[in-house]
Coordinates of C-alpha atoms and ligand atoms in Angstrom, one line a residue:
X1 CA -0.1 0.0 -0.1
X2 CA 2.9 2.2 -0.7
X3 CA 2.9 5.3 -3.0
X4 CA 5.3 5.9 -6.1
X5 CA 5.9 9.1 -7.9
X6 CA 8.3 10.2 -10.6
X7 CA 9.1 13.1 -12.5
X8 CA 11.0 14.1 -15.7
X9 CA 11.0 17.7 -17.2
X10 CA 12.5 21.0 -17.5
X11 CA 11.6 21.8 -13.7
X12 CA 13.3 20.9 -10.6
X13 CA 11.8 17.5 -9.9
X14 CA 12.1 17.6 -6.1
X15 CA 9.5 19.8 -5.0
X16 CA 7.1 17.9 -7.5
X17 CA 8.1 14.9 -6.0
X18 CA 7.5 15.9 -2.4
X19 CA 4.0 17.3 -3.4
X20 CA 3.3 14.0 -4.8
X21 CA 4.4 12.1 -2.0
X22 CA 2.2 14.3 0.5
X23 CA -0.9 13.4 -1.6
X24 CA 0.0 9.8 -1.5
X25 CA 0.5 9.9 2.2
X26 CA -2.9 8.4 3.0
X27 CA -1.3 5.2 1.3
X28 CA 1.4 5.0 4.0
X29 CA 3.6 7.3 5.7
X30 CA 6.1 5.2 7.8
X31 CA 9.1 6.4 5.9
X32 CA 9.9 8.3 2.7
X33 CA 12.6 8.8 0.1
X34 CA 13.6 10.5 -2.9
X35 CA 16.4 9.8 -5.5
X36 CA 17.5 12.7 -7.8
X37 CA 19.5 12.5 -11.0
X38 CA 21.3 15.8 -11.8
X39 CA 22.0 17.2 -15.0
X40 CA 25.3 16.1 -14.8
X41 CA 24.2 12.6 -14.1
X42 CA 25.1 12.5 -10.4
X43 CA 22.6 10.7 -8.2
X44 CA 21.5 12.2 -4.9
X45 CA 19.4 9.9 -2.4
X46 CA 17.6 11.0 0.6
X47 CA 15.5 9.0 2.9
X48 CA 13.8 9.3 6.2
X49 CA 11.6 7.3 8.8
X50 CA 8.2 9.0 9.2
X51 CA 6.2 11.3 7.4
X52 CA 7.2 13.3 4.4
X53 CA 7.9 16.3 6.4
X54 CA 10.5 14.5 8.2
X55 CA 12.2 13.8 4.5
X56 CA 12.0 17.5 3.8
X57 CA 14.0 18.1 7.1
X58 CA 16.6 15.5 6.1
X59 CA 17.0 16.8 2.5
X60 CA 17.4 20.3 3.7
X61 CA 20.9 20.2 3.9
X62 CA 21.7 18.2 0.5
X63 CA 21.7 19.4 -3.1
X64 CA 18.0 19.0 -4.3
X65 CA 18.5 20.0 -7.9
X66 CA 17.9 17.8 -10.9
X67 CA 15.0 17.4 -13.4
X68 CA 14.6 13.9 -13.0
X69 CA 13.8 12.0 -9.8
X70 CA 11.6 9.1 -8.2
X71 CA 10.1 9.0 -4.8
X72 CA 8.2 6.8 -2.5
X73 CA 6.1 6.8 0.6
X74 CA 6.5 3.5 2.3
X75 CA 3.9 1.4 4.5
X76 CA 6.0 -1.5 5.7
X77 CA 5.5 -5.1 4.7
X78 CA 9.0 -6.2 5.0
X79 CA 11.1 -5.0 7.5
X80 CA 10.5 -2.4 10.2
X81 CA 10.0 1.4 9.2
X82 CA 13.4 2.6 9.4
X83 CA 15.7 5.1 7.3
X84 CA 17.4 1.8 5.7
X85 CA 14.4 0.2 4.8
X86 CA 12.7 3.3 3.2
X87 CA 13.0 3.4 -0.6
X88 CA 14.6 4.3 -3.1
X89 CA 16.9 1.4 -2.8
X90 CA 20.5 1.2 -4.6
X91 CA 22.0 -1.5 -6.3
X92 CA 25.4 -2.8 -5.1
X93 CA 27.4 -0.3 -7.3
X94 CA 25.0 2.5 -6.1
X95 CA 24.3 3.5 -9.5
X96 CA 20.8 1.9 -10.1
X97 CA 17.9 3.4 -7.7
X98 CA 14.6 1.6 -7.8
X99 CA 11.3 2.3 -5.9
X100 CA 8.9 -0.5 -5.4
X101 CA 5.1 -1.0 -4.4
X102 CA 4.0 -4.7 -3.8
X103 CA 5.8 -8.1 -2.7
X104 CA 8.4 -9.9 -4.2
X105 CA 7.5 -13.7 -3.2
X106 CA 10.9 -15.2 -4.3
X107 CA 13.0 -12.8 -2.7
X108 CA 14.7 -15.3 -0.4
X109 CA 15.6 -17.2 -3.4
X110 CA 16.9 -14.3 -5.1
X111 CA 18.4 -13.0 -2.1
X112 CA 20.5 -16.3 -1.6
X113 CA 21.7 -16.4 -5.1
X114 CA 22.9 -12.8 -4.8
X115 CA 24.7 -13.5 -1.6
X116 CA 26.3 -16.4 -3.1
X117 CA 27.5 -13.9 -5.9
X118 CA 29.1 -11.4 -3.2
X119 CA 26.2 -9.1 -3.0
X120 CA 25.9 -7.8 0.3
X121 CA 22.2 -5.9 1.5
X122 CA 21.8 -3.1 3.8
X123 CA 18.0 -3.7 4.2
X124 CA 15.6 -6.3 5.0
X125 CA 13.3 -5.5 2.2
X126 CA 12.4 -7.4 -1.0
X127 CA 12.9 -4.3 -2.9
X128 CA 16.7 -4.1 -2.3
X129 CA 16.6 -7.7 -3.6
X130 CA 14.9 -6.5 -7.0
X131 CA 17.5 -3.6 -7.5
X132 CA 20.5 -5.8 -6.8
X133 CA 19.2 -8.5 -9.0
X134 CA 18.5 -6.0 -11.9
X135 CA 22.2 -5.2 -11.7
X136 CA 23.3 -9.0 -11.4
X137 CA 21.6 -9.3 -14.8
X138 CA 23.1 -6.5 -16.3
X139 CA 26.4 -7.7 -15.3
X140 CA 25.6 -11.4 -16.2
X141 CA 24.0 -10.5 -19.6
X142 CA 26.1 -7.9 -20.3
X143 CA 23.1 -5.6 -21.6
X144 CA 21.7 -2.3 -21.0
X145 CA 19.7 -1.3 -18.0
X146 CA 16.3 -1.6 -20.1
X147 CA 17.1 -5.1 -20.9
X148 CA 18.6 -6.0 -17.3
X149 CA 15.1 -4.6 -15.8
X150 CA 13.2 -6.8 -18.2
X151 CA 15.3 -10.0 -17.7
X152 CA 15.1 -9.5 -13.7
X153 CA 11.2 -9.2 -14.1
X154 CA 10.8 -12.4 -15.9
X155 CA 12.5 -14.1 -13.1
X156 CA 10.7 -12.4 -10.4
X157 CA 7.2 -13.8 -8.5
X158 CA 5.0 -11.4 -7.0
X159 CA 3.3 -8.1 -7.5
X160 CA 5.3 -4.9 -8.4
X161 CA 4.9 -1.2 -9.9
X162 CA 8.4 -0.1 -10.0
X163 CA 10.3 3.3 -11.2
X164 CA 13.8 3.1 -11.8
X165 CA 16.6 5.6 -12.7
X166 CA 20.3 5.4 -13.2
X167 CA 23.4 7.5 -12.3
X168 CA 24.9 9.0 -15.6
X169 CA 21.7 9.1 -17.6
X170 CA 19.5 12.3 -16.5
X171 CA 17.2 11.5 -19.6
X172 CA 15.8 8.2 -18.7
X173 CA 13.2 6.8 -16.5
X174 CA 11.9 3.1 -16.5
X175 CA 8.5 1.7 -15.0
X176 CA 6.8 -1.7 -15.1
X177 CA 3.9 -2.9 -13.5
X178 CA 2.4 -6.6 -12.3
X179 CA -0.7 -6.6 -10.0
X180 CA 0.2 -3.3 -8.6
X181 CA -0.8 0.0 -10.3
X182 CA 1.2 2.4 -12.1
X183 CA 0.0 5.6 -14.4
X184 CA 2.1 7.8 -16.4
X185 CA 1.1 11.6 -16.8
X186 CA 1.9 12.9 -20.1
X187 CA 2.4 16.8 -19.8
X188 CA 3.9 19.3 -22.3
X189 CA 7.7 18.3 -22.3
X190 CA 7.3 16.9 -19.0
X191 CA 6.4 13.5 -17.9
X192 CA 4.8 12.1 -14.6
X193 CA 4.7 8.7 -12.9
X194 CA 2.6 7.8 -9.9
X195 CA 1.0 4.8 -8.3
X196 CA -2.4 6.5 -8.6
X197 CA -3.3 9.6 -10.4
X198 CA -3.5 12.0 -7.3
X199 CA 0.3 13.3 -7.4
X200 CA -0.4 14.1 -11.4
X201 CA -3.6 16.2 -11.0
X202 CA -3.0 19.9 -11.5
X203 CA -0.1 19.3 -13.8
X204 CA -1.6 17.3 -16.7
X205 CA -5.1 15.5 -17.4
X206 CA -3.5 13.2 -19.9
X207 CA -2.8 9.7 -18.4
X208 CA -1.5 6.3 -19.4
X209 CA -2.6 3.5 -17.4
X210 CA 0.3 0.8 -17.4
X211 CA -1.0 -2.5 -17.9
X212 CA 0.0 -5.7 -16.3
X213 CA 3.4 -7.4 -17.6
X214 CA 4.3 -4.0 -19.1
X215 CA 7.5 -2.0 -18.9
X216 CA 7.7 1.6 -20.0
X217 CA 10.9 3.7 -21.4
X218 CA 10.4 7.5 -20.5
X219 CA 13.0 9.2 -22.4
X220 CA 13.5 12.9 -22.5
X221 CA 14.1 13.0 -26.3
X222 CA 11.6 10.6 -27.4
X223 CA 7.9 9.4 -27.3
X224 CA 7.0 7.2 -24.6
X225 CA 7.8 3.6 -25.3
X226 CA 5.8 0.6 -23.9
X227 CA 6.6 -3.1 -24.2
X228 CA 5.4 -6.2 -23.3
X229 CA 7.7 -7.6 -20.5
X230 CA 7.5 -11.1 -21.8
X231 CA 8.0 -10.7 -25.6
X232 CA 9.6 -7.3 -25.6
X233 CA 7.1 -6.6 -28.2
X234 CA 5.8 -2.9 -28.5
X235 CA 2.1 -2.5 -26.8
X236 CA -0.2 -0.3 -27.8
X237 CA -1.9 2.4 -25.4
X238 CA -4.3 4.8 -25.0
X239 CA -4.2 8.4 -23.3
X240 CA -6.9 8.8 -21.1
X241 CA -8.4 12.0 -19.7
X242 CA -8.1 12.5 -16.1
X243 CA -11.3 13.6 -14.4
X244 CA -10.3 14.0 -10.7
X245 CA -10.4 17.2 -9.0
X246 CA -7.6 18.5 -6.4
X247 CA -10.2 18.6 -3.6
X248 CA -11.1 14.7 -4.1
X249 CA -7.3 13.8 -3.9
X250 CA -6.6 12.4 -0.5
X251 CA -9.5 10.2 -0.5
X252 CA -8.7 8.8 -3.7
X253 CA -11.8 10.4 -5.2
X254 CA -14.2 9.1 -2.1
X255 CA -15.8 11.7 0.0
X256 CA -14.3 10.4 3.0
X257 CA -11.7 7.6 3.9
X258 CA -14.2 5.4 5.7
X259 CA -16.3 5.3 2.3
X260 CA -12.8 4.6 0.6
X261 CA -12.0 2.0 3.0
X262 CA -15.2 0.4 2.7
X263 CA -15.1 0.3 -1.2
X264 CA -11.4 -0.7 -1.1
X265 CA -12.2 -4.1 0.6
X266 CA -11.9 -6.3 -2.6
X267 CA -8.5 -5.2 -2.9
X268 CA -7.8 -5.3 0.4
X269 CA -8.7 -8.7 1.2
X270 CA -7.1 -9.8 -1.9
X271 CA -3.6 -8.5 -0.4
X272 CA -4.6 -10.4 2.8
X273 CA -4.9 -13.6 1.6
X274 CA -2.0 -13.1 -1.1
X275 CA 0.5 -15.8 -1.0
X276 CA -1.1 -17.7 2.1
X277 CA -3.2 -20.2 0.1
X278 CA -1.2 -22.8 -2.0
X279 CA -1.8 -22.6 -5.9
X280 CA -4.1 -25.8 -5.9
X281 CA -6.1 -24.6 -2.9
X282 CA -5.1 -27.2 -0.8
X283 CA -3.3 -25.7 2.1
X284 CA -3.0 -22.7 3.9
X285 CA 0.8 -21.3 4.5
X286 CA 1.1 -19.2 7.6
X287 CA 4.9 -19.0 8.2
X288 CA 4.1 -17.7 11.7
X289 CA 2.5 -21.1 12.6
X290 CA 4.7 -23.3 10.3
X291 CA 7.9 -21.9 12.3
X292 CA 6.1 -22.8 15.7
X293 CA 4.8 -26.4 15.0
X294 CA 5.3 -27.7 18.3
X295 CA 3.7 -24.7 20.2
X296 CA 0.6 -25.4 18.1
X297 CA 0.4 -29.1 18.3
X298 CA 0.9 -29.1 22.1
X299 CA -1.4 -26.5 22.9
X300 CA -4.2 -27.0 24.8
X301 CA -6.1 -24.0 24.9
X302 CA -6.5 -20.7 23.0
X303 CA -7.3 -17.5 24.4
X304 CA -8.0 -14.5 22.2
X305 CA -7.6 -10.9 23.6
X306 CA -8.5 -8.0 22.1
X307 CA -10.6 -4.5 22.0
X308 CA -13.3 -2.8 20.4
X309 CA -13.8 -4.2 16.7
X310 CA -10.8 -6.0 17.0
X311 CA -12.7 -7.9 20.0
X312 CA -15.6 -8.4 17.8
X313 CA -13.4 -10.3 15.2
X314 CA -12.2 -12.3 17.9
X315 CA -15.5 -13.7 18.8
X316 CA -15.6 -14.9 15.1
X317 CA -12.2 -16.3 15.5
X318 CA -13.4 -18.4 18.4
X319 CA -16.1 -20.0 16.7
X320 CA -13.6 -20.5 13.5
X321 CA -11.1 -22.3 15.7
X322 CA -13.5 -24.4 17.7
X323 CA -15.2 -25.4 14.2
X324 CA -11.7 -26.0 12.4
X325 CA -9.3 -27.1 15.3
X326 CA -11.9 -28.9 17.8
X327 CA -9.9 -27.2 20.7
X328 CA -10.9 -24.9 23.7
X329 CA -11.2 -21.3 23.1
X330 CA -11.7 -18.5 25.1
X331 CA -12.1 -14.7 24.2
X332 CA -11.5 -12.0 26.6
X333 CA -11.7 -8.1 26.5
X334 CA -7.8 -7.3 26.8
X335 CA -8.7 -4.9 29.7
X336 CA -10.8 -7.5 31.5
X337 CA -8.1 -10.3 30.8
X338 CA -5.3 -8.3 32.3
X339 CA -6.9 -7.6 35.7
X340 CA -8.8 -11.0 35.8
X341 CA -6.1 -13.1 37.2
X342 CA -6.0 -15.6 34.4
X343 CA -5.0 -19.0 34.7
X344 CA -2.3 -19.6 31.9
X345 CA 0.8 -21.7 31.5
X346 CA 3.0 -23.0 28.5
X347 CA 0.4 -25.0 27.1
X348 CA -1.6 -21.7 26.3
X349 CA -1.7 -19.9 23.1
X350 CA -2.8 -16.3 23.2
X351 CA -3.8 -14.4 20.0
X352 CA -3.9 -10.9 20.3
X353 CA -6.0 -9.2 17.8
X354 CA -5.4 -5.4 16.9
X355 CA -5.3 -2.8 14.1
X356 CA -3.1 -0.3 15.2
X357 CA -0.8 -2.6 17.2
X358 CA -0.6 0.0 19.9
X359 CA -3.7 -0.7 22.2
X360 CA -2.6 0.0 25.5
X361 CA -4.8 -2.8 27.3
X362 CA -3.9 -5.4 24.4
X363 CA -0.2 -4.5 24.8
X364 CA -0.5 -5.0 28.5
X365 CA -2.6 -8.3 28.3
X366 CA 0.3 -9.8 26.0
X367 CA 2.9 -8.9 28.5
X368 CA 1.1 -10.5 30.9
X369 CA 0.3 -13.7 29.1
X370 CA 4.3 -13.8 28.3
X371 CA 5.0 -13.6 31.6
X372 CA 2.9 -16.7 32.6
X373 CA 4.5 -18.7 29.9
X374 CA 2.0 -18.4 27.1
X375 CA 3.0 -18.6 23.5
X376 CA 1.4 -15.0 22.2
X377 CA 0.8 -14.9 18.4
X378 CA -0.3 -11.3 17.2
X379 CA -2.8 -10.4 14.5
X380 CA -1.9 -6.8 13.4
X381 CA -2.2 -4.5 10.7
X382 CA 0.4 -1.7 11.3
X383 CA 3.8 -3.3 10.4
X384 CA 6.7 -3.0 12.9
X385 CA 4.1 -1.9 15.6
X386 CA 4.2 -2.3 19.4
X387 CA 2.1 -5.3 19.4
X388 CA 3.9 -7.4 16.6
X389 CA 7.3 -6.4 18.2
X390 CA 6.4 -8.0 21.5
X391 CA 4.7 -11.2 20.4
X392 CA 6.3 -14.5 19.7
X393 CA 5.2 -14.8 16.5
X394 CA 2.2 -13.7 14.2
X395 CA 0.4 -12.7 10.7
X396 CA -0.2 -9.2 9.4
X397 CA -3.5 -8.6 7.9
X398 CA -1.9 -6.3 4.9
X399 CA -5.1 -4.2 4.4
X400 CA -2.9 -0.9 4.4
X401 CA -3.5 2.3 6.6
X402 CA -6.9 2.6 7.9
X403 CA -7.4 6.4 8.5
X404 CA -11.3 6.3 9.4
X405 CA -11.7 5.8 12.9
X406 CA -14.3 3.4 12.5
X407 CA -12.9 0.2 11.6
X408 CA -13.9 -1.3 8.3
X409 CA -11.5 -2.9 6.0
X410 CA -9.4 -4.1 9.1
X411 CA -12.4 -5.9 10.6
X412 CA -12.8 -8.0 7.4
X413 CA -8.9 -8.3 7.2
X414 CA -8.9 -9.6 11.0
X415 CA -11.6 -12.2 10.1
X416 CA -10.1 -13.1 6.9
X417 CA -6.7 -13.8 8.8
X418 CA -8.3 -15.7 11.6
X419 CA -10.0 -17.9 9.1
X420 CA -6.3 -18.6 7.9
X421 CA -5.1 -19.5 11.3
X422 CA -7.8 -21.7 12.2
X423 CA -7.4 -23.4 9.0
X424 CA -3.6 -23.6 9.4
X425 CA -3.9 -25.0 13.0
X426 CA -6.6 -27.4 11.9
X427 CA -4.4 -28.7 9.3
X428 CA -1.1 -29.0 11.3
X429 CA -3.2 -30.7 14.1
X430 CA -5.1 -33.1 11.5
X431 CA -8.3 -32.3 12.6
X432 CA -9.9 -30.6 9.4
X433 CA -10.4 -32.7 6.4
X434 CA -9.1 -31.7 3.3
X435 CA -12.4 -31.0 1.4
X436 CA -13.3 -28.6 4.0
X437 CA -9.7 -26.9 3.7
X438 CA -10.4 -26.5 -0.4
X439 CA -14.0 -25.2 0.2
X440 CA -13.0 -22.8 2.5
X441 CA -10.0 -21.7 0.8
X442 CA -11.7 -21.4 -2.6
X443 CA -14.4 -18.7 -0.9
X444 CA -11.4 -17.0 0.4
X445 CA -9.6 -16.8 -2.8
X446 CA -13.1 -15.7 -4.6
X447 CA -13.9 -13.0 -1.6
X448 CA -12.7 -10.1 -3.7
X449 CA -15.3 -10.7 -6.6
X450 CA -17.8 -11.7 -3.7
X451 CA -17.2 -8.5 -1.9
X452 CA -17.4 -6.4 -5.3
X453 CA -20.6 -7.7 -6.0
X454 CA -22.0 -7.2 -2.6
X455 CA -20.8 -3.3 -2.8
X456 CA -23.4 -3.4 -5.6
X457 CA -26.1 -3.0 -3.0
X458 CA -24.6 0.4 -1.9
X459 CA -27.3 2.9 -3.8
X460 CA -30.0 0.4 -1.9
X461 CA -28.5 0.8 1.3
X462 CA -28.1 4.5 0.9
X463 CA -32.0 4.6 0.2
X464 CA -32.9 2.6 3.0
X465 CA -30.8 4.8 5.5
X466 CA -33.2 7.8 4.7
X467 CA -35.8 5.6 6.2
X468 CA -33.9 5.5 9.4
X469 CA -32.1 8.9 9.9
X470 CA -33.9 10.0 12.7
X471 CA -34.2 6.5 14.8
X472 CA -33.4 6.8 18.3
X473 CA -32.6 2.9 19.0
X474 CA -31.6 0.3 17.1
X475 CA -31.5 -3.6 17.9
X476 CA -29.1 -5.7 15.9
X477 CA -29.5 -9.6 16.1
X478 CA -27.7 -12.6 14.6
X479 CA -27.1 -16.2 15.7
X480 CA -23.9 -18.2 15.5
X481 CA -21.1 -16.8 13.4
X482 CA -23.2 -13.6 12.9
X483 CA -24.0 -12.7 16.6
X484 CA -20.5 -10.9 16.7
X485 CA -21.5 -9.6 13.0
X486 CA -24.5 -8.0 15.0
X487 CA -22.5 -6.6 17.7
X488 CA -20.2 -5.0 15.2
X489 CA -23.1 -3.6 13.0
X490 CA -24.1 -1.8 16.2
X491 CA -20.9 -0.4 17.1
X492 CA -20.4 1.1 13.6
X493 CA -23.7 2.8 14.3
X494 CA -23.2 4.1 17.7
X495 CA -19.5 5.3 16.7
X496 CA -20.3 7.4 13.9
X497 CA -24.0 8.3 13.8
X498 CA -24.4 8.6 17.5
X499 CA -27.6 6.5 17.5
X500 CA -27.9 4.0 20.3
X501 CA -27.6 0.4 19.1
X502 CA -27.5 -2.8 20.7
X503 CA -26.0 -5.8 19.4
X504 CA -27.6 -9.2 20.9
X505 CA -27.7 -13.0 20.1
X506 CA -31.2 -13.0 18.2
X507 CA -32.3 -15.8 20.6
X508 CA -31.4 -14.1 23.5
X509 CA -33.8 -11.0 22.6
X510 CA -36.8 -12.8 24.4
X511 CA -35.2 -12.4 27.6
X512 CA -34.9 -8.6 28.1
X513 CA -34.5 -6.4 24.8
X514 CA -37.8 -7.5 23.5
X515 CA -39.5 -5.1 26.2
X516 CA -37.9 -2.2 24.0
X517 CA -39.5 -3.2 20.7
X518 CA -42.5 -0.9 19.3
X519 CA -42.6 0.9 16.2
X520 CA -39.9 3.3 16.8
X521 CA -37.0 0.6 17.3
X522 CA -35.8 -0.9 14.2
X523 CA -34.1 -4.3 14.3
X524 CA -31.4 -5.1 11.6
X525 CA -31.5 -9.2 11.5
X526 CA -28.7 -10.8 10.2
X527 CA -29.9 -13.9 8.5
X528 CA -28.1 -15.4 5.8
X529 CA -29.2 -19.1 4.6
X530 CA -27.3 -20.8 7.0
X531 CA -27.7 -23.7 9.8
X532 CA -29.4 -21.4 12.0
X533 CA -31.7 -19.7 9.1
X534 CA -35.0 -21.5 10.1
X535 CA -34.2 -20.6 14.1
X536 CA -33.8 -16.9 13.1
X537 CA -37.1 -16.6 11.3
X538 CA -38.8 -17.2 14.4
X539 CA -37.0 -14.5 15.9
X540 CA -38.1 -12.2 13.1
X541 CA -41.4 -13.1 13.8
X542 CA -41.2 -12.2 17.2
X543 CA -40.2 -8.5 16.5
X544 CA -42.8 -8.2 13.8
X545 CA -45.4 -9.2 16.3
X546 CA -44.3 -6.4 18.3
X547 CA -44.8 -3.8 15.6
X548 CA -41.1 -3.4 15.0
X549 CA -39.7 -2.6 11.8
X550 CA -37.3 -5.4 10.4
X551 CA -34.2 -4.9 8.0
X552 CA -33.2 -8.2 7.2
X553 CA -29.7 -9.4 5.4
X554 CA -30.4 -12.5 3.6
X555 CA -28.6 -14.8 1.1
X556 CA -29.3 -13.9 -2.8
X557 CA -32.4 -15.6 -3.8
X558 CA -34.0 -16.0 -0.6
X559 CA -37.5 -14.8 -1.3
X560 CA -39.1 -16.1 1.9
X561 CA -38.1 -13.5 4.2
X562 CA -39.6 -11.1 1.9
X563 CA -42.9 -11.5 3.5
X564 CA -41.9 -11.3 7.0
X565 CA -39.5 -8.6 6.8
X566 CA -40.0 -5.1 6.1
X567 CA -36.7 -4.5 4.2
X568 CA -34.3 -7.2 2.8
X569 CA -30.9 -6.6 1.8
X570 CA -29.5 -9.4 -0.3
X571 CA -25.6 -10.8 0.1
X572 CA -23.9 -13.4 -2.2
X573 CA -24.0 -17.0 -0.6
X574 CA -20.7 -18.0 0.9
X575 CA -19.8 -21.0 3.5
X576 CA -21.4 -20.4 6.7
X577 CA -18.0 -19.5 8.4
X578 CA -17.3 -16.6 5.7
X579 CA -20.8 -15.3 6.1
X580 CA -19.7 -12.3 8.9
X581 CA -17.1 -11.0 6.1
X582 CA -20.0 -10.6 3.6
X583 CA -22.8 -9.5 6.1
X584 CA -20.7 -6.8 7.6
X585 CA -20.6 -4.9 4.1
X586 CA -24.3 -3.7 4.1
X587 CA -23.8 -3.0 8.0
X588 CA -20.9 -0.7 7.2
X589 CA -22.8 1.1 4.5
X590 CA -25.8 1.5 6.7
X591 CA -24.2 2.9 9.7
X592 CA -22.0 5.2 7.0
X593 CA -25.1 6.7 5.2
X594 CA -27.0 7.2 8.2
X595 CA -24.1 9.3 9.6
X596 CA -23.6 11.4 6.3
X597 CA -27.5 12.0 6.4
X598 CA -27.3 13.2 10.0
X599 CA -24.4 15.4 8.7
X600 CA -21.6 13.9 11.0
X601 CA -18.0 14.0 10.6
X602 CA -17.7 10.2 9.9
X603 CA -13.9 10.0 9.7
X604 CA -13.5 11.9 12.9
X605 CA -16.2 10.7 15.2
X606 CA -16.5 12.9 18.7
X607 CA -14.5 11.5 21.5
X608 CA -13.2 8.7 19.8
X609 CA -9.3 7.9 18.7
X610 CA -8.0 5.5 16.1
X611 CA -5.6 4.2 18.4
X612 CA -6.0 4.3 22.0
X613 CA -2.8 4.2 23.8
X614 CA -4.1 4.9 27.1
X615 CA -5.8 2.5 29.7
Ligands
LIG701 C1 -10.5 2.1 19.2 C2 -10.9 2.2 17.5 C3 -11.7 1.1 17.3 C4 -10.7 -0.1 17.4 C5 -10.2 -0.2 18.8 C6 -9.0 -1.2 19.2 O1 -11.6 2.3 20.0 O2 -11.8 3.4 17.4 O3 -11.9 1.3 16.1 O4 -11.3 -1.4 17.2 O5 -9.7 0.9 19.4 O6 -8.0 -0.8 18.4 P1 -6.9 -2.1 17.6 O7 -5.9 -1.0 17.1 O8 -6.4 -2.4 18.8 O9 -7.5 -2.8 16.8

């Protein structure tokens, strides 16, 4: 989820690159860097941990002239956010500079090959391996830089968008892409490059979207040339007109970060499972579990600890682990766990779940668990945060920076990773059968398409939101896997619209909340066609007999509910254990549109913080 900017023209590139990086900061901001090629061919590189403003401080003392340059803002995936791990990375000779978005999956094999040939590495990144490999190709093939990049990319597995410049050549920049976007902006005597169009807006409205497996040569003295990486044949391209305005920039064209993050979920869930399911779908591969096989084989109990939305994901995790691993599982609020005198020993595994990785209660809970000898596994989004640094092992959810305070894409990422974790442990302990692994793994791989399909209901949910904007109370009901989904739906509404909402197990409603139901109290009922569908129908009837309005979230094609509920929202059918991921989409949208109708600041709701570092 990093950002790339490049410029070649007659202006000083530095200021243009810095401005572009600032516009891309929403993608990640743990470190930034710039490589400039001056007219005399000399190469100057500046890098700094933290925001782009830190980079500006660092570069202040240097020579920032040069009309060709590439720059990058990073959201760490390989290696912690440090100055050294920041891009651009240089080849062994220091002559080739490269910025990269994506992940090089076979980087360890390439790194070994390079190490065997005397190459040394300064950073922990896969990107440094790529730039060194390009230089290795140039040396071993005796070719020019363009050919060396192409030869290297032919041998690389994974996803990338790259921009490359070279010492001694102030007239050429190379770009390439596979599964990671890259845009070329065509100006008057100048060319821009970026990972999305945001840095280009205001400079030119003519853009070329590089396609997968294409490599582009941007030369000061000749027209842009694009070729196929595989065949080296010229590739045709269209120049598109950019419609984005400057105001829309940061949010990638969306009105708010929250809406952008909701709509990003097809892509974030793809990133989340990438490389973690064997190509034939038969196995889940999580290095954090594979490297600690004994601990997982000998474990007698798993305890999940978390706060807020992450705690809701933990409740779903409990069901998943129970179903796939057939072992005892507990879920605790981190704040309760740490003061609850927990009984733990070295046969316990504690899984902490946190988007930010900085939540004080969760951090304290895992410290306590480690003191008591438990093995602590972290599920986190922010790479290099305190929680992953203080756990024995773990898995990142890789959904990119979440800026909206109300968590959306992190929640679906957490549930996805918990599914993978449960599958991996179940496989390791030999308690889940191969067909079940394949069925769930296939559905996880298809999840980006499933979520894209689900998001098509947004206009319908927006229309529905207008009916309920001024309700004072809401009830959210679900059963089984979707009881936690109900809790999360209610939390979303509370957080951003300030409407009181309660999530409840649907069958428990009759033991209390039913007393609240009347015409003024709508209920949102999550009722996909799963093993508890018949049961939940009777819960819907109970609400309807008290004149309560019912919004039912149902599986596509379910017409039976139309006769009972007031409004039905259809979601695609998926295996029961994955219904929380899909069902949470309409709940996020409903909360979002109600808050917008009420004129609330959805990205910065009152009193809340994205990362809660106090007890
Ligand atoms: C805050 C945020 C929530 C989040 C919770 C736990 O309350 O507003 O969205 O779920 O903290 O945060 P974590 O980063 O540990 O997941």
